[in-house]
PDB file of C-alpha atoms in Angstrom:
ATOM      1  CA  GLY A   1    -119.011  19.361 103.885  1.00 53.00           C
ATOM      2  CA  ALA A   2    -117.847  17.859 100.830  1.00 81.00           C
ATOM      3  CA  GLY A   3    -114.453  19.900 100.444  1.00 95.00           C
ATOM      4  CA  VAL A   4    -112.083  22.243 102.289  1.00 98.00           C
ATOM      5  CA  SER A   5    -113.988  25.149 103.468  1.00 97.00           C
ATOM      6  CA  GLN A   6    -111.999  28.114 104.645  1.00 98.00           C
ATOM      7  CA  THR A   7    -112.468  31.592 105.606  1.00 98.00           C
ATOM      8  CA  PRO A   8    -112.548  34.237 105.261  1.00 98.00           C
ATOM      9  CA  SER A   9    -112.744  33.889 101.230  1.00 97.00           C
ATOM     10  CA  ASN A  10    -111.127  37.905 101.349  1.00 98.00           C
ATOM     11  CA  LYS A  11    -109.625  39.822 104.374  1.00 98.00           C
ATOM     12  CA  VAL A  12    -108.836  43.216 104.044  1.00 98.00           C
ATOM     13  CA  THR A  13    -106.667  44.354 107.356  1.00 98.00           C
ATOM     14  CA  GLU A  14    -104.626  47.681 108.622  1.00 98.00           C
ATOM     15  CA  LYS A  15    -100.572  46.767 108.654  1.00 98.00           C
ATOM     16  CA  GLY A  16     -99.684  45.988 111.999  1.00 98.00           C
ATOM     17  CA  LYS A  17    -102.840  43.822 113.212  1.00 98.00           C
ATOM     18  CA  TYR A  18    -103.346  40.523 114.063  1.00 98.00           C
ATOM     19  CA  VAL A  19    -105.438  38.573 111.814  1.00 98.00           C
ATOM     20  CA  GLU A  20    -106.560  34.438 111.594  1.00 98.00           C
ATOM     21  CA  LEU A  21    -107.833  32.311 109.031  1.00 98.00           C
ATOM     22  CA  ARG A  22    -109.860  29.641 109.589  1.00 98.00           C
ATOM     23  CA  CYS A  23    -109.590  25.977 108.107  1.00 98.00           C
ATOM     24  CA  ASP A  24    -112.311  23.539 107.771  1.00 98.00           C
ATOM     25  CA  PRO A  25    -110.640  20.192 106.302  1.00 97.00           C
ATOM     26  CA  ILE A  26    -112.402  17.282 104.683  1.00 96.00           C
ATOM     27  CA  SER A  27    -113.971  14.656 107.421  1.00 94.00           C
ATOM     28  CA  GLY A  28    -111.375  11.971 108.710  1.00 92.00           C
ATOM     29  CA  HIS A  29    -108.432  13.856 106.428  1.00 94.00           C
ATOM     30  CA  THR A  30    -105.905  13.490 109.365  1.00 92.00           C
ATOM     31  CA  ALA A  31    -103.528  15.519 107.354  1.00 94.00           C
ATOM     32  CA  LEU A  32    -103.749  19.360 107.054  1.00 96.00           C
ATOM     33  CA  TYR A  33    -101.579  21.797 105.449  1.00 97.00           C
ATOM     34  CA  TRP A  34    -101.081  25.456 104.934  1.00 98.00           C
ATOM     35  CA  TYR A  35     -99.563  26.862 101.951  1.00 98.00           C
ATOM     36  CA  ARG A  36     -99.571  30.398 100.592  1.00 98.00           C
ATOM     37  CA  GLN A  37     -99.550  31.425  96.978  1.00 98.00           C
ATOM     38  CA  SER A  38     -98.240  34.799  95.650  1.00 96.00           C
ATOM     39  CA  LEU A  39     -99.436  36.113  92.529  1.00 93.00           C
ATOM     40  CA  GLY A  40     -98.216  34.243  89.301  1.00 92.00           C
ATOM     41  CA  GLN A  41     -96.368  31.928  91.602  1.00 94.00           C
ATOM     42  CA  GLY A  42     -97.217  28.110  92.680  1.00 96.00           C
ATOM     43  CA  PRO A  43     -98.241  27.707  96.309  1.00 97.00           C
ATOM     44  CA  GLU A  44     -95.556  27.547  98.667  1.00 97.00           C
ATOM     45  CA  PHE A  45     -95.430  25.344 101.975  1.00 96.00           C
ATOM     46  CA  LEU A  46     -95.817  26.959 105.528  1.00 97.00           C
ATOM     47  CA  ILE A  47     -96.730  24.470 107.803  1.00 96.00           C
ATOM     48  CA  TYR A  48     -98.257  20.507 108.092  1.00 95.00           C
ATOM     49  CA  PHE A  49    -100.079  18.859 110.852  1.00 94.00           C
ATOM     50  CA  GLN A  50    -100.745  15.382 111.501  1.00 92.00           C
ATOM     51  CA  GLY A  51    -103.582  15.391 113.591  1.00 87.00           C
ATOM     52  CA  THR A  52    -103.097  17.667 116.581  1.00 88.00           C
ATOM     53  CA  GLY A  53     -99.531  18.054 116.438  1.00 88.00           C
ATOM     54  CA  ALA A  54     -97.696  20.496 114.035  1.00 86.00           C
ATOM     55  CA  ALA A  55     -94.921  18.259 112.385  1.00 87.00           C
ATOM     56  CA  ASP A  56     -93.006  20.355 109.638  1.00 92.00           C
ATOM     57  CA  ASP A  57     -93.259  23.857 110.508  1.00 93.00           C
ATOM     58  CA  SER A  58     -90.066  24.982 108.468  1.00 93.00           C
ATOM     59  CA  GLY A  59     -92.392  26.913 106.155  1.00 95.00           C
ATOM     60  CA  LEU A  60     -93.499  29.588 108.495  1.00 97.00           C
ATOM     61  CA  PRO A  61     -91.585  33.106 107.349  1.00 96.00           C
ATOM     62  CA  ASN A  62     -90.578  34.141 110.842  1.00 95.00           C
ATOM     63  CA  ASP A  63     -92.438  34.120 114.195  1.00 96.00           C
ATOM     64  CA  ARG A  64     -95.811  36.627 113.573  1.00 98.00           C
ATOM     65  CA  PHE A  65     -97.091  33.366 111.961  1.00 98.00           C
ATOM     66  CA  PHE A  66     -98.598  30.790 113.960  1.00 96.00           C
ATOM     67  CA  ALA A  67    -101.059  28.042 113.372  1.00 97.00           C
ATOM     68  CA  VAL A  68    -102.816  25.829 115.553  1.00 96.00           C
ATOM     69  CA  ARG A  69    -105.335  22.828 114.937  1.00 95.00           C
ATOM     70  CA  PRO A  70    -106.431  21.916 119.124  1.00 93.00           C
ATOM     71  CA  GLU A  71    -108.870  18.904 117.746  1.00 92.00           C
ATOM     72  CA  GLY A  72    -107.299  17.517 114.899  1.00 89.00           C
ATOM     73  CA  SER A  73    -110.086  19.386 112.761  1.00 93.00           C
ATOM     74  CA  VAL A  74    -110.417  23.136 112.197  1.00 97.00           C
ATOM     75  CA  SER A  75    -107.209  24.641 112.136  1.00 97.00           C
ATOM     76  CA  THR A  76    -106.919  28.458 112.049  1.00 98.00           C
ATOM     77  CA  LEU A  77    -103.574  30.518 111.065  1.00 98.00           C
ATOM     78  CA  LYS A  78    -102.418  33.185 113.266  1.00 98.00           C
ATOM     79  CA  ILE A  79    -100.666  36.245 112.152  1.00 98.00           C
ATOM     80  CA  GLN A  80     -99.339  38.916 114.540  1.00 98.00           C
ATOM     81  CA  ARG A  81     -98.283  42.391 113.203  1.00 98.00           C
ATOM     82  CA  THR A  82     -99.383  42.003 109.760  1.00 98.00           C
ATOM     83  CA  GLU A  83     -97.317  43.849 106.896  1.00 98.00           C
ATOM     84  CA  ARG A  84     -97.993  44.392 103.791  1.00 97.00           C
ATOM     85  CA  GLY A  85     -95.518  41.803 102.391  1.00 97.00           C
ATOM     86  CA  ASP A  86     -97.947  39.629 103.678  1.00 98.00           C
ATOM     87  CA  SER A  87    -100.700  40.211 101.254  1.00 98.00           C
ATOM     88  CA  ALA A  88    -101.251  36.951  99.370  1.00 98.00           C
ATOM     89  CA  VAL A  89    -103.820  33.799  99.252  1.00 98.00           C
ATOM     90  CA  TYR A  90    -103.803  31.533 102.235  1.00 98.00           C
ATOM     91  CA  LEU A  91    -104.457  28.452 100.811  1.00 98.00           C
ATOM     92  CA  CYS A  92    -105.534  25.034 103.345  1.00 98.00           C
ATOM     93  CA  ALA A  93    -105.519  21.819 101.672  1.00 97.00           C
ATOM     94  CA  SER A  94    -106.387  18.251 103.744  1.00 96.00           C
ATOM     95  CA  SER A  95    -105.551  14.574 102.959  1.00 94.00           C
ATOM     96  CA  LEU A  96    -106.646  11.215 104.225  1.00 92.00           C
ATOM     97  CA  GLU A  97    -103.268  10.041 105.104  1.00 86.00           C
ATOM     98  CA  VAL A  98     -99.485  11.165 104.855  1.00 78.00           C
ATOM     99  CA  TYR A  99     -98.213  10.899 101.205  1.00 81.00           C
ATOM    100  CA  THR A 100    -101.624  10.443  99.787  1.00 88.00           C
ATOM    101  CA  GLU A 101    -102.916  13.385  97.894  1.00 92.00           C
ATOM    102  CA  ALA A 102    -103.706  16.485  99.167  1.00 94.00           C
ATOM    103  CA  PHE A 103    -107.223  18.958  98.631  1.00 96.00           C
ATOM    104  CA  PHE A 104    -107.366  22.261  98.763  1.00 98.00           C
ATOM    105  CA  GLY A 105    -110.162  24.454  99.691  1.00 98.00           C
ATOM    106  CA  GLN A 106    -110.601  28.023  97.848  1.00 97.00           C
ATOM    107  CA  GLY A 107    -108.211  30.143  99.737  1.00 98.00           C
ATOM    108  CA  THR A 108    -108.520  32.783 102.200  1.00 98.00           C
ATOM    109  CA  ARG A 109    -107.173  36.305 100.045  1.00 98.00           C
ATOM    110  CA  LEU A 110    -105.228  38.367 102.610  1.00 98.00           C
ATOM    111  CA  THR A 111    -104.589  42.589 101.656  1.00 98.00           C
ATOM    112  CA  VAL A 112    -102.843  43.939 103.625  1.00 98.00           C
ATOM    113  CA  VAL A 113    -102.994  48.185 103.564  1.00 97.00           C
TER     114      VAL A 113
ATOM    115  CA  GLU B   1     -82.082  21.697  96.810  1.00 60.00           C
ATOM    116  CA  ASP B   2     -85.098  19.863  95.234  1.00 60.00           C
ATOM    117  CA  GLN B   3     -86.423  22.272  92.273  1.00 87.00           C
ATOM    118  CA  VAL B   4     -89.656  22.134  89.949  1.00 95.00           C
ATOM    119  CA  THR B   5     -89.708  23.798  86.671  1.00 96.00           C
ATOM    120  CA  GLN B   6     -92.786  24.219  84.874  1.00 97.00           C
ATOM    121  CA  SER B   7     -93.095  25.486  80.957  1.00 97.00           C
ATOM    122  CA  PRO B   8     -94.377  27.184  79.294  1.00 97.00           C
ATOM    123  CA  GLU B   9     -94.982  30.022  81.523  1.00 97.00           C
ATOM    124  CA  ALA B  10     -98.016  30.427  79.581  1.00 98.00           C
ATOM    125  CA  LEU B  11     -99.718  28.598  76.216  1.00 98.00           C
ATOM    126  CA  ARG B  12    -102.450  29.716  73.612  1.00 98.00           C
ATOM    127  CA  LEU B  13    -104.274  27.231  71.929  1.00 97.00           C
ATOM    128  CA  GLN B  14    -107.147  26.688  69.598  1.00 98.00           C
ATOM    129  CA  GLU B  15    -109.942  24.916  70.210  1.00 98.00           C
ATOM    130  CA  GLY B  16    -109.145  21.589  69.140  1.00 97.00           C
ATOM    131  CA  GLU B  17    -105.423  22.594  69.102  1.00 97.00           C
ATOM    132  CA  SER B  18    -104.102  19.355  70.984  1.00 98.00           C
ATOM    133  CA  SER B  19    -100.257  20.014  73.194  1.00 98.00           C
ATOM    134  CA  SER B  20     -98.025  19.412  76.511  1.00 98.00           C
ATOM    135  CA  LEU B  21     -96.839  21.178  79.129  1.00 98.00           C
ATOM    136  CA  ASN B  22     -94.223  20.368  80.507  1.00 98.00           C
ATOM    137  CA  CYS B  23     -92.517  19.805  84.788  1.00 98.00           C
ATOM    138  CA  SER B  24     -88.769  18.755  84.888  1.00 97.00           C
ATOM    139  CA  TYR B  25     -88.251  18.241  88.357  1.00 95.00           C
ATOM    140  CA  THR B  26     -84.609  17.684  90.192  1.00 92.00           C
ATOM    141  CA  VAL B  27     -85.226  15.373  93.496  1.00 85.00           C
ATOM    142  CA  SER B  28     -84.110  12.732  95.620  1.00 83.00           C
ATOM    143  CA  GLY B  29     -86.529  10.186  96.505  1.00 87.00           C
ATOM    144  CA  LEU B  30     -89.384  11.122  94.578  1.00 90.00           C
ATOM    145  CA  ARG B  31     -92.014   9.553  96.435  1.00 90.00           C
ATOM    146  CA  GLY B  32     -94.935  11.057  93.940  1.00 93.00           C
ATOM    147  CA  LEU B  33     -96.170  13.956  91.198  1.00 96.00           C
ATOM    148  CA  PHE B  34     -99.340  15.541  91.048  1.00 97.00           C
ATOM    149  CA  TRP B  35    -100.574  17.493  88.646  1.00 98.00           C
ATOM    150  CA  TYR B  36    -103.557  20.122  89.768  1.00 98.00           C
ATOM    151  CA  ARG B  37    -105.826  22.779  87.834  1.00 98.00           C
ATOM    152  CA  GLN B  38    -105.908  26.367  89.167  1.00 98.00           C
ATOM    153  CA  ASP B  39    -109.119  28.423  88.015  1.00 97.00           C
ATOM    154  CA  PRO B  40    -108.658  32.044  88.281  1.00 95.00           C
ATOM    155  CA  GLY B  41    -109.746  33.274  92.701  1.00 94.00           C
ATOM    156  CA  LYS B  42    -110.239  29.457  92.855  1.00 96.00           C
ATOM    157  CA  GLY B  43    -107.850  27.037  94.916  1.00 97.00           C
ATOM    158  CA  PRO B  44    -105.753  23.954  93.080  1.00 98.00           C
ATOM    159  CA  GLU B  45    -108.267  20.954  91.996  1.00 97.00           C
ATOM    160  CA  PHE B  46    -106.002  17.635  92.279  1.00 97.00           C
ATOM    161  CA  LEU B  47    -105.526  15.889  88.898  1.00 97.00           C
ATOM    162  CA  PHE B  48    -103.452  13.156  88.878  1.00 95.00           C
ATOM    163  CA  THR B  49    -101.059  11.377  91.221  1.00 96.00           C
ATOM    164  CA  LEU B  50     -98.052   9.499  89.135  1.00 96.00           C
ATOM    165  CA  TYR B  51     -95.219   7.386  91.238  1.00 93.00           C
ATOM    166  CA  SER B  52     -93.383   5.675  89.018  1.00 93.00           C
ATOM    167  CA  ALA B  53     -91.332   6.172  86.060  1.00 94.00           C
ATOM    168  CA  GLY B  54     -93.512   4.865  82.599  1.00 96.00           C
ATOM    169  CA  GLU B  55     -97.001   5.171  84.627  1.00 97.00           C
ATOM    170  CA  GLU B  56     -99.727   6.731  82.559  1.00 98.00           C
ATOM    171  CA  LYS B  57    -103.073   8.501  84.135  1.00 98.00           C
ATOM    172  CA  GLU B  58    -105.777   9.693  81.486  1.00 97.00           C
ATOM    173  CA  LYS B  59    -109.268  12.211  82.970  1.00 95.00           C
ATOM    174  CA  GLU B  60    -110.885  13.304  79.813  1.00 96.00           C
ATOM    175  CA  ARG B  61    -109.124  14.554  77.387  1.00 97.00           C
ATOM    176  CA  LEU B  62    -105.755  15.131  80.110  1.00 98.00           C
ATOM    177  CA  LYS B  63    -103.213  12.824  79.907  1.00 98.00           C
ATOM    178  CA  ALA B  64    -100.362  12.368  82.341  1.00 98.00           C
ATOM    179  CA  THR B  65     -97.189  11.001  81.767  1.00 98.00           C
ATOM    180  CA  LEU B  66     -93.912  10.338  83.811  1.00 97.00           C
ATOM    181  CA  THR B  67     -90.378  10.075  83.688  1.00 94.00           C
ATOM    182  CA  LYS B  68     -87.447   9.854  85.935  1.00 91.00           C
ATOM    183  CA  LYS B  69     -86.945  13.439  85.489  1.00 93.00           C
ATOM    184  CA  GLU B  70     -90.008  15.038  84.066  1.00 96.00           C
ATOM    185  CA  SER B  71     -93.415  14.902  83.988  1.00 98.00           C
ATOM    186  CA  PHE B  72     -95.819  16.034  80.345  1.00 98.00           C
ATOM    187  CA  LEU B  73     -99.627  16.816  80.872  1.00 98.00           C
ATOM    188  CA  HIS B  74    -100.685  15.915  77.338  1.00 98.00           C
ATOM    189  CA  ILE B  75    -104.224  18.278  76.694  1.00 98.00           C
ATOM    190  CA  THR B  76    -106.104  16.439  73.247  1.00 98.00           C
ATOM    191  CA  ALA B  77    -108.330  18.279  71.526  1.00 98.00           C
ATOM    192  CA  PRO B  78    -108.534  21.370  74.395  1.00 98.00           C
ATOM    193  CA  LYS B  79    -112.290  23.078  74.736  1.00 98.00           C
ATOM    194  CA  PRO B  80    -112.188  26.224  76.266  1.00 98.00           C
ATOM    195  CA  GLU B  81    -113.372  25.413  79.761  1.00 97.00           C
ATOM    196  CA  ASP B  82    -109.854  23.848  79.924  1.00 98.00           C
ATOM    197  CA  SER B  83    -108.024  27.343  79.757  1.00 98.00           C
ATOM    198  CA  ALA B  84    -106.648  27.281  83.341  1.00 98.00           C
ATOM    199  CA  THR B  85    -103.571  27.268  84.947  1.00 98.00           C
ATOM    200  CA  TYR B  86    -101.897  24.159  85.673  1.00 98.00           C
ATOM    201  CA  LEU B  87     -99.714  23.173  88.377  1.00 98.00           C
ATOM    202  CA  CYS B  88     -97.197  20.217  89.079  1.00 97.00           C
ATOM    203  CA  ALA B  89     -95.928  19.547  92.799  1.00 96.00           C
ATOM    204  CA  VAL B  90     -93.480  16.727  94.001  1.00 95.00           C
ATOM    205  CA  ARG B  91     -92.970  14.810  97.264  1.00 92.00           C
ATOM    206  CA  VAL B  92     -90.033  13.436  98.070  1.00 88.00           C
ATOM    207  CA  SER B  93     -89.759  10.348 100.710  1.00 82.00           C
ATOM    208  CA  ASN B  94     -89.420  11.589 104.321  1.00 80.00           C
ATOM    209  CA  ASP B  95     -91.001  14.997 103.152  1.00 83.00           C
ATOM    210  CA  TYR B  96     -94.649  15.665 103.742  1.00 85.00           C
ATOM    211  CA  LYS B  97     -95.128  19.463 101.594  1.00 89.00           C
ATOM    212  CA  LEU B  98     -95.794  19.390  98.348  1.00 92.00           C
ATOM    213  CA  SER B  99     -93.004  21.859  96.279  1.00 94.00           C
ATOM    214  CA  PHE B 100     -94.666  23.237  93.517  1.00 96.00           C
ATOM    215  CA  GLY B 101     -93.974  24.974  90.325  1.00 96.00           C
ATOM    216  CA  ALA B 102     -94.599  28.186  89.625  1.00 96.00           C
ATOM    217  CA  GLY B 103     -97.395  26.629  87.227  1.00 97.00           C
ATOM    218  CA  THR B 104     -98.690  26.952  83.428  1.00 98.00           C
ATOM    219  CA  THR B 105    -101.543  29.239  82.212  1.00 98.00           C
ATOM    220  CA  VAL B 106    -103.611  27.554  79.447  1.00 98.00           C
ATOM    221  CA  THR B 107    -105.823  29.760  77.280  1.00 98.00           C
ATOM    222  CA  VAL B 108    -107.713  27.837  74.502  1.00 98.00           C
ATOM    223  CA  ARG B 109    -109.863  30.107  71.885  1.00 97.00           C
ATOM    224  CA  ALA B 110    -112.713  29.185  70.295  1.00 96.00           C
TER     225      ALA B 110
END
């Protein structure tokens, strides 16, 4: 596709459930990022992939959060035992290479009830 | 700790009323300052990258400038379609992530 694609656009889940959020980056982009954005705030870094490996996962808030990118393209952010505080917009971005501009998807709005 | 601060938080303009947004940063080893536009319910849309003090970039009614401590986004003769939240982010040497400010929400009235 022409841009970064994220699915689903919206996800409502019950507290304690497991969720997966998917990101399909721009074709050919080697770098992929996950961010989380709360209302009225700028995006907050979660994890960065270069190729298939997580080069920096320092932003993941705890061990309930995990992300994979097995073939160096599509990535999945996984959240176990969801809590109401996990409610936010989860943004994915990709860039052609390290240090070049990152292009964002439209985000997945996660609501934990 | 690296910090990015944007001001003002909100800006209300009349159509045609030019103004500037500020992004101040305290980082070591700047490896790029990025401006994004974000519409409600959408992801950030890339606008500009600035790499060194004195650099300027322009796109339609927007012009971004960079000094050693801050960046300005100038909006010249804005139109209602320029209404959005404008986000500033920095990237530093030996780090790949973007660190964002909280944004400035611009509302342009016709």
